[in-house]
CSV table of C-alpha atoms and ligand atoms in Angstrom, one decimal:
chain,number,residue,atom,x,y,z
V,1,UNK,CA,12.6,1.4,-5.9
V,2,UNK,CA,16.2,1.9,-7.0
V,3,UNK,CA,17.0,4.9,-9.2
V,4,UNK,CA,18.1,2.9,-12.3
V,5,UNK,CA,14.7,1.1,-12.5
V,6,UNK,CA,12.8,4.4,-12.6
V,7,UNK,CA,12.0,5.6,-16.1
V,8,UNK,CA,13.7,8.9,-17.0
V,9,UNK,CA,10.3,10.8,-16.9
V,10,UNK,CA,10.2,10.1,-13.2
V,11,UNK,CA,13.7,11.5,-12.6
V,12,UNK,CA,14.6,15.1,-12.0
V,13,UNK,CA,17.4,16.8,-14.0
V,14,UNK,CA,19.8,15.7,-11.2
V,15,UNK,CA,18.7,12.0,-11.5
V,16,UNK,CA,16.5,11.8,-8.4
V,17,UNK,CA,13.1,10.2,-8.4
V,18,UNK,CA,10.5,13.0,-8.5
V,19,UNK,CA,9.0,13.7,-5.1
V,20,UNK,CA,5.4,12.4,-5.0
V,21,UNK,CA,5.7,11.1,-8.6
V,22,UNK,CA,5.5,12.9,-11.8
V,23,UNK,CA,3.0,15.7,-12.7
V,24,UNK,CA,2.5,18.2,-15.4
V,25,UNK,CA,2.5,22.0,-15.3
V,26,UNK,CA,1.9,23.2,-18.9
V,27,UNK,CA,4.9,22.0,-20.9
V,28,UNK,CA,6.9,21.2,-17.7
V,29,UNK,CA,7.2,17.7,-16.3
V,30,UNK,CA,7.7,18.2,-12.6
V,31,UNK,CA,7.5,16.4,-9.2
V,32,UNK,CA,4.0,16.3,-7.8
V,33,UNK,CA,5.4,17.6,-4.5
V,34,UNK,CA,7.0,21.0,-4.9
V,35,UNK,CA,7.9,23.6,-2.3
V,36,UNK,CA,6.3,27.0,-1.3
V,37,UNK,CA,9.1,29.4,-0.4
V,38,UNK,CA,7.1,32.0,1.5
V,39,UNK,CA,8.0,30.5,5.0
V,40,UNK,CA,11.7,31.3,4.2
V,41,UNK,CA,11.0,34.9,5.1
V,42,UNK,CA,11.2,33.7,8.7
V,43,UNK,CA,14.9,32.8,8.1
V,44,UNK,CA,16.0,36.3,7.3
V,45,UNK,CA,18.6,36.2,10.1
V,46,UNK,CA,19.7,32.7,9.2
V,47,UNK,CA,20.5,32.8,5.5
V,48,UNK,CA,22.8,29.7,5.6
V,49,UNK,CA,20.0,27.5,7.0
V,50,UNK,CA,17.6,28.8,4.3
V,51,UNK,CA,20.2,28.1,1.5
V,52,UNK,CA,20.8,24.6,2.9
V,53,UNK,CA,17.1,23.9,2.9
V,54,UNK,CA,16.8,24.9,-0.7
V,55,UNK,CA,19.8,22.6,-1.6
V,56,UNK,CA,18.1,19.8,0.3
V,57,UNK,CA,14.9,20.0,-1.7
V,58,UNK,CA,16.9,19.4,-4.9
V,59,UNK,CA,18.4,16.3,-3.2
V,60,UNK,CA,14.9,15.1,-2.3
V,61,UNK,CA,13.6,15.2,-5.9
V,62,UNK,CA,11.5,18.4,-5.6
V,63,UNK,CA,11.7,20.4,-8.9
V,64,UNK,CA,9.2,23.2,-8.7
V,65,UNK,CA,9.2,26.1,-6.2
V,66,UNK,CA,6.6,28.9,-5.6
V,67,UNK,CA,7.9,32.4,-4.8
V,68,UNK,CA,7.2,36.1,-5.1
V,69,UNK,CA,9.2,39.4,-5.0
V,70,UNK,CA,7.2,40.4,-2.0
V,71,UNK,CA,8.4,37.4,0.1
V,72,UNK,CA,10.8,39.4,2.3
V,73,UNK,CA,11.1,42.2,-0.3
V,74,UNK,CA,13.3,40.2,-2.7
V,75,UNK,CA,15.0,38.2,0.1
V,76,UNK,CA,13.4,34.8,-0.9
V,77,UNK,CA,14.0,35.4,-4.6
V,78,UNK,CA,17.7,36.2,-3.9
V,79,UNK,CA,18.0,33.0,-1.9
V,80,UNK,CA,16.6,31.0,-4.9
V,81,UNK,CA,19.1,32.8,-7.1
V,82,UNK,CA,22.0,31.8,-4.8
V,83,UNK,CA,20.9,28.3,-4.0
V,84,UNK,CA,19.6,26.9,-7.3
V,85,UNK,CA,21.7,26.1,-10.4
V,86,UNK,CA,20.4,25.8,-14.0
V,87,UNK,CA,21.4,22.2,-14.0
V,88,UNK,CA,19.1,21.5,-11.1
V,89,UNK,CA,16.2,21.9,-13.5
V,90,UNK,CA,13.9,23.5,-10.8
V,91,UNK,CA,10.9,25.3,-12.3
V,92,UNK,CA,10.5,28.6,-10.6
V,93,UNK,CA,6.9,29.9,-10.3
V,94,UNK,CA,6.5,33.5,-9.2
V,95,UNK,CA,3.5,35.8,-9.0
V,96,UNK,CA,2.6,39.4,-9.8
V,97,UNK,CA,-0.3,41.5,-8.6
V,98,UNK,CA,1.2,42.9,-5.4
V,99,UNK,CA,4.4,44.7,-4.6
V,100,UNK,CA,6.6,44.7,-1.5
V,101,UNK,CA,5.6,47.3,1.1
V,102,UNK,CA,8.5,47.4,3.5
V,103,UNK,CA,7.7,49.3,6.6
V,104,UNK,CA,4.0,49.4,5.8
V,105,UNK,CA,1.3,48.1,8.0
V,106,UNK,CA,1.5,44.9,6.0
V,107,UNK,CA,4.5,43.9,3.9
V,108,UNK,CA,2.7,44.0,0.5
V,109,UNK,CA,0.3,46.2,-1.4
V,110,UNK,CA,-1.8,45.5,-4.4
V,111,UNK,CA,-0.1,46.2,-7.7
V,112,UNK,CA,-2.7,45.1,-10.2
V,113,UNK,CA,-2.3,47.7,-13.0
V,114,UNK,CA,-0.7,46.4,-16.3
V,115,UNK,CA,2.3,48.7,-15.9
V,116,UNK,CA,2.7,47.4,-12.3
V,117,UNK,CA,2.6,43.8,-13.5
V,118,UNK,CA,5.3,44.5,-16.0
V,119,UNK,CA,7.5,46.3,-13.4
V,120,UNK,CA,7.0,43.4,-11.0
V,121,UNK,CA,8.1,40.9,-13.6
V,122,UNK,CA,11.3,43.0,-14.1
V,123,UNK,CA,11.9,43.0,-10.3
V,124,UNK,CA,11.5,39.3,-10.2
V,125,UNK,CA,13.9,38.7,-13.1
V,126,UNK,CA,16.5,40.8,-11.3
V,127,UNK,CA,16.2,39.2,-7.9
V,128,UNK,CA,15.9,35.7,-9.3
V,129,UNK,CA,18.8,36.3,-11.7
V,130,UNK,CA,16.9,34.9,-14.6
V,131,UNK,CA,16.4,35.9,-18.2
V,132,UNK,CA,13.0,34.3,-18.2
V,133,UNK,CA,10.7,33.3,-15.3
V,134,UNK,CA,9.3,29.9,-16.3
V,135,UNK,CA,5.8,30.5,-14.9
V,136,UNK,CA,4.2,33.6,-13.5
V,137,UNK,CA,0.8,33.6,-11.7
V,138,UNK,CA,-1.4,36.7,-12.1
V,139,UNK,CA,-2.4,37.1,-8.5
V,140,UNK,CA,-5.8,38.7,-8.7
V,141,UNK,CA,-7.7,39.8,-5.6
V,142,UNK,CA,-11.0,38.2,-6.6
V,143,UNK,CA,-11.2,35.6,-3.8
V,144,UNK,CA,-9.9,35.5,-0.2
V,145,UNK,CA,-8.4,35.2,2.2
V,146,UNK,CA,-6.5,38.5,2.0
V,147,UNK,CA,-6.5,41.9,0.4
V,148,UNK,CA,-9.3,43.2,-1.9
V,149,UNK,CA,-8.8,45.6,-4.7
V,150,UNK,CA,-10.1,49.2,-4.4
V,151,UNK,CA,-9.9,52.4,-6.5
V,152,UNK,CA,-7.5,52.2,-9.4
V,153,UNK,CA,-6.5,48.7,-8.3
V,154,UNK,CA,-9.7,47.3,-9.7
V,155,UNK,CA,-8.4,46.4,-13.1
V,156,UNK,CA,-10.1,44.6,-16.0
V,157,UNK,CA,-8.9,41.1,-16.5
V,158,UNK,CA,-8.5,41.6,-20.3
V,159,UNK,CA,-6.1,44.5,-19.7
V,160,UNK,CA,-4.0,42.4,-17.3
V,161,UNK,CA,-3.9,39.4,-19.7
V,162,UNK,CA,-2.8,41.7,-22.5
V,163,UNK,CA,0.2,42.7,-20.3
V,164,UNK,CA,0.9,39.1,-19.3
V,165,UNK,CA,0.7,37.7,-22.9
V,166,UNK,CA,2.9,40.5,-24.2
V,167,UNK,CA,5.5,39.6,-21.5
V,168,UNK,CA,5.3,36.0,-22.6
V,169,UNK,CA,5.7,37.0,-26.3
V,170,UNK,CA,8.8,39.0,-25.3
V,171,UNK,CA,10.2,35.9,-23.6
V,172,UNK,CA,10.3,37.4,-20.1
V,173,UNK,CA,7.9,34.9,-18.8
V,174,UNK,CA,7.5,31.3,-20.0
V,175,UNK,CA,3.9,30.6,-19.1
V,176,UNK,CA,0.9,32.2,-17.3
V,177,UNK,CA,-1.0,31.0,-14.3
V,178,UNK,CA,-3.7,32.5,-12.2
V,179,UNK,CA,-4.1,32.9,-8.4
V,180,UNK,CA,-7.0,33.9,-6.2
V,181,UNK,CA,-9.5,33.8,-8.9
V,182,UNK,CA,-13.1,32.7,-9.4
V,183,UNK,CA,-14.2,30.0,-11.9
V,184,UNK,CA,-15.8,32.8,-14.0
V,185,UNK,CA,-12.4,34.6,-14.2
V,186,UNK,CA,-10.6,31.4,-15.1
V,187,UNK,CA,-13.1,30.7,-17.9
V,188,UNK,CA,-12.6,34.1,-19.3
V,189,UNK,CA,-8.8,33.8,-19.1
V,190,UNK,CA,-8.6,30.4,-20.9
V,191,UNK,CA,-7.9,31.8,-24.4
V,192,UNK,CA,-4.7,33.4,-23.0
V,193,UNK,CA,-3.3,29.9,-22.3
V,194,UNK,CA,-3.5,29.3,-18.5
V,195,UNK,CA,-1.3,26.4,-17.3
V,196,UNK,CA,-2.0,26.5,-13.5
V,197,UNK,CA,-4.3,27.9,-10.8
V,198,UNK,CA,-3.2,28.7,-7.3
V,199,UNK,CA,-6.1,29.3,-4.9
V,200,UNK,CA,-6.4,28.6,-1.2
V,201,UNK,CA,-7.5,25.0,-0.9
V,202,UNK,CA,-7.0,22.1,1.5
V,203,UNK,CA,-8.9,19.3,3.1
V,204,UNK,CA,-10.5,21.8,5.4
V,205,UNK,CA,-11.1,24.5,2.8
V,206,UNK,CA,-12.8,23.1,-0.3
V,207,UNK,CA,-15.0,25.9,-1.7
V,208,UNK,CA,-13.2,25.6,-5.1
V,209,UNK,CA,-14.1,22.0,-5.8
V,210,UNK,CA,-15.9,22.9,-9.0
V,211,UNK,CA,-12.9,24.9,-10.2
V,212,UNK,CA,-10.6,22.1,-9.4
V,213,UNK,CA,-12.7,19.7,-11.5
V,214,UNK,CA,-12.8,22.2,-14.3
V,215,UNK,CA,-9.0,22.4,-14.2
V,216,UNK,CA,-8.8,18.5,-14.5
V,217,UNK,CA,-10.9,18.8,-17.7
V,218,UNK,CA,-8.7,21.6,-19.1
V,219,UNK,CA,-5.4,19.9,-18.1
V,220,UNK,CA,-4.6,22.9,-15.9
V,221,UNK,CA,-2.4,22.2,-12.8
V,222,UNK,CA,-4.1,22.8,-9.5
V,223,UNK,CA,-1.5,24.1,-7.0
V,224,UNK,CA,-3.3,25.0,-3.8
V,225,UNK,CA,-1.8,27.5,-1.4
V,226,UNK,CA,-2.4,26.8,2.3
V,227,UNK,CA,-2.4,23.1,1.7
V,228,UNK,CA,-2.0,22.5,5.4
V,229,UNK,CA,-4.2,25.4,6.4
V,230,UNK,CA,-1.5,28.0,6.4
V,231,UNK,CA,0.7,29.4,9.2
V,232,UNK,CA,-1.8,32.0,10.5
V,233,UNK,CA,-2.9,30.8,13.9
V,234,UNK,CA,-6.5,31.9,13.4
V,235,UNK,CA,-7.0,29.7,10.3
V,236,UNK,CA,-8.4,26.1,10.5
V,237,UNK,CA,-5.6,23.6,10.4
V,238,UNK,CA,-5.8,20.3,8.5
V,239,UNK,CA,-3.8,18.6,11.3
V,240,UNK,CA,-6.4,19.5,13.9
V,241,UNK,CA,-9.2,17.4,12.3
V,242,UNK,CA,-10.1,14.3,14.3
V,243,UNK,CA,-10.5,12.3,11.1
V,244,UNK,CA,-7.0,13.3,10.1
V,245,UNK,CA,-5.3,12.5,13.4
V,246,UNK,CA,-7.1,9.1,13.5
V,247,UNK,CA,-5.9,8.3,10.0
V,248,UNK,CA,-2.3,9.4,10.9
V,249,UNK,CA,-2.4,7.0,14.0
V,250,UNK,CA,-3.6,4.1,12.0
V,251,UNK,CA,-1.1,4.7,9.1
V,252,UNK,CA,1.9,5.5,11.4
V,253,UNK,CA,2.5,8.9,9.8
V,254,UNK,CA,1.9,12.5,10.8
V,255,UNK,CA,-1.4,14.4,10.4
V,256,UNK,CA,0.3,16.9,8.0
V,257,UNK,CA,1.3,13.9,5.8
V,258,UNK,CA,-2.3,12.7,5.8
V,259,UNK,CA,-3.5,16.1,4.6
V,260,UNK,CA,-0.9,16.2,1.8
V,261,UNK,CA,-1.6,12.6,0.8
V,262,UNK,CA,-5.3,13.3,0.6
V,263,UNK,CA,-4.6,16.2,-1.8
V,264,UNK,CA,-2.4,14.1,-4.0
V,265,UNK,CA,-5.0,11.3,-4.2
V,266,UNK,CA,-7.9,13.8,-4.6
V,267,UNK,CA,-7.2,14.8,-8.2
V,268,UNK,CA,-4.5,13.9,-10.8
V,269,UNK,CA,-3.7,17.5,-11.6
V,270,UNK,CA,-2.8,18.5,-8.0
V,271,UNK,CA,0.8,19.7,-7.6
V,272,UNK,CA,1.7,20.6,-4.0
V,273,UNK,CA,3.6,23.6,-2.6
V,274,UNK,CA,3.6,23.1,1.1
V,275,UNK,CA,5.6,25.8,2.9
V,276,UNK,CA,8.1,25.2,5.6
V,277,UNK,CA,11.2,26.7,7.1
V,278,UNK,CA,12.1,23.4,8.7
V,279,UNK,CA,14.3,20.7,7.0
V,280,UNK,CA,12.6,18.0,9.1
V,281,UNK,CA,9.2,19.2,7.9
V,282,UNK,CA,10.5,19.3,4.3
V,283,UNK,CA,11.6,15.7,4.7
V,284,UNK,CA,8.1,14.8,6.1
V,285,UNK,CA,6.3,16.6,3.3
V,286,UNK,CA,8.2,14.8,0.6
V,287,UNK,CA,7.7,11.5,2.4
V,288,UNK,CA,3.9,12.2,2.3
V,289,UNK,CA,4.2,11.1,-1.4
V,290,UNK,CA,4.7,7.5,-0.2
V,291,UNK,CA,1.5,7.5,2.0
V,292,UNK,CA,-1.4,5.6,0.4
V,293,UNK,CA,-4.9,6.2,1.7
V,294,UNK,CA,-7.3,3.3,1.4
V,295,UNK,CA,-10.9,3.8,0.3
V,296,UNK,CA,-12.3,3.8,3.8
V,297,UNK,CA,-9.8,6.4,4.9
V,298,UNK,CA,-10.5,8.6,1.9
V,299,UNK,CA,-14.2,8.4,2.6
V,300,UNK,CA,-13.6,9.4,6.2
V,301,UNK,CA,-11.5,12.4,5.1
V,302,UNK,CA,-13.9,13.4,2.4
V,303,UNK,CA,-16.5,13.7,5.1
V,304,UNK,CA,-14.5,16.4,6.9
V,305,UNK,CA,-16.4,19.6,7.0
V,306,UNK,CA,-15.0,22.4,4.8
V,307,UNK,CA,-14.3,25.5,7.0
V,308,UNK,CA,-13.8,27.9,4.2
V,309,UNK,CA,-16.4,30.3,5.5
V,310,UNK,CA,-14.7,30.4,8.9
V,311,UNK,CA,-11.3,31.5,7.5
V,312,UNK,CA,-10.0,34.6,9.2
V,313,UNK,CA,-6.4,35.7,9.1
V,314,UNK,CA,-6.5,37.6,12.4
V,315,UNK,CA,-6.3,41.3,13.1
V,316,UNK,CA,-2.5,41.3,13.4
V,317,UNK,CA,-1.9,39.1,10.4
V,318,UNK,CA,-0.6,40.0,7.0
V,319,UNK,CA,-2.1,39.3,3.6
V,320,UNK,CA,-1.3,35.6,2.8
V,321,UNK,CA,-0.1,36.1,-0.8
G,1,NAP,N1,-0.9,32.7,-4.4
G,1,NAP,C1,-1.0,33.2,-3.2
G,1,NAP,O1,-1.7,34.2,-3.0
G,1,NAP,C2,-0.4,32.5,-2.1
G,1,NAP,C3,-0.8,32.8,-0.7
G,1,NAP,C4,-0.2,32.2,0.3
G,1,NAP,C5,0.8,31.3,0.1
G,1,NAP,N2,1.2,31.0,-1.2
G,1,NAP,C6,2.3,30.0,-1.4
G,1,NAP,O2,1.8,28.7,-0.9
G,1,NAP,C7,2.8,28.1,-0.1
G,1,NAP,C8,2.1,27.3,1.0
G,1,NAP,O3,1.3,28.1,1.9
G,1,NAP,P1,1.8,28.4,3.4
G,1,NAP,O4,3.2,28.1,3.5
G,1,NAP,O5,1.3,29.7,3.7
G,1,NAP,O6,0.9,27.4,4.2
G,1,NAP,P2,0.9,25.8,4.4
G,1,NAP,O7,1.8,25.1,3.5
G,1,NAP,O8,-0.5,25.4,4.4
G,1,NAP,O9,1.4,25.7,5.9
G,1,NAP,C9,2.6,26.2,6.3
G,1,NAP,C10,2.6,26.0,7.8
G,1,NAP,O10,2.6,24.6,8.2
G,1,NAP,C11,3.8,24.2,8.9
G,1,NAP,N3,4.3,23.0,8.3
G,1,NAP,C12,4.8,22.7,7.1
G,1,NAP,N4,5.0,21.4,7.0
G,1,NAP,C13,4.7,20.8,8.1
G,1,NAP,C14,4.8,19.5,8.6
G,1,NAP,N5,5.3,18.5,7.9
G,1,NAP,N6,4.4,19.2,9.9
G,1,NAP,C15,3.9,20.2,10.7
G,1,NAP,N7,3.8,21.5,10.3
G,1,NAP,C16,4.2,21.8,9.0
G,1,NAP,C17,4.8,25.4,8.6
G,1,NAP,O11,5.6,25.5,9.8
G,1,NAP,P3,7.2,25.2,9.7
G,1,NAP,O12,7.9,26.3,8.9
G,1,NAP,O13,7.6,25.2,11.1
G,1,NAP,O14,7.3,23.9,9.1
G,1,NAP,C18,3.9,26.6,8.5
G,1,NAP,O15,3.5,27.1,9.8
G,1,NAP,C19,3.5,29.3,0.5
G,1,NAP,O16,4.8,29.0,1.1
G,1,NAP,C20,3.6,30.3,-0.7
G,1,NAP,O17,4.7,29.9,-1.5
G,1,NAP,C21,0.7,31.6,-2.2
């Protein structure tokens, strides 16, 4: 389809057709295929490549990016500040609930207390170079994989939401999302105005199906992390499933693209944030938006066993947030 036959709602601020079509995140109209920036930590020694990748995603019609202060202790946020311009119209989604822990056994530590959430928002504003972060996920520690809260890091949800809504009233954040939560916590949080949920979810990890359906009903965006099964070698990978590789062979695409296409077709409120440090994989992930799965293929993929219970990050791995 040529650009001038696409309705404006399907174009990014820079006039490119939105990757994967058009989706909704609260009051934001965005591409259904976004980008998870965590993998950019790996490009610490190659800043120019990281910046080029971020410019490329704008050219590809991707207009939402997931980040955190603790991705490379501000490194990834600073890349976003340098690479993205206001006129690109990219919605930046960050998260609070953990702080960088440089030099520690793992590079982040829980920071769940209300004053820590506020301080983390301030850190994000500085490293992103923004006056307001469009969306901030409260990254709880209710569900895995990853860290669990202990001691004074076990904080009541209402106290956290009071801090988040105050930050929204002050204009420091535009909207509130949740991450790593249970359905019960999501239900309790609804009055605060939750626009998105970010839990671990993919074709091979589908424990949260009921929560996903609840989000469809509430018009809350479902933005799964680890959509491909993550980068940790010990975690089950979408691309390793025989039904996925068979579908890829018959469709002439890659297994990763099948996994992303399945997510897009699975529910209308899905917005993707696959992570990559490779421009070729970024191209492939955006092209997954053009892959259509027929009914028989969807049925074969739906029958894949969910491995959520097997998820293990590995002894030498870090928290996935
Ligand atoms: N809220 C939270 O607690 C939380 C937790 C974890 C992650 N996140 C967010 O979610 C995003 C996605 O999660 P993730 O990056 O950990 O995992 P993911 O997207 O499931 O997988 C990333 C892994 O897949 C590879 N990959 C990506 N595209 C590929 C393709 N087309 N073909 C083959 N391999 C491909 C990447 O390697 P290459 O770099 O070589 O492409 C990387 O090893 C993160 O980037 C982060 O922004 C949020």
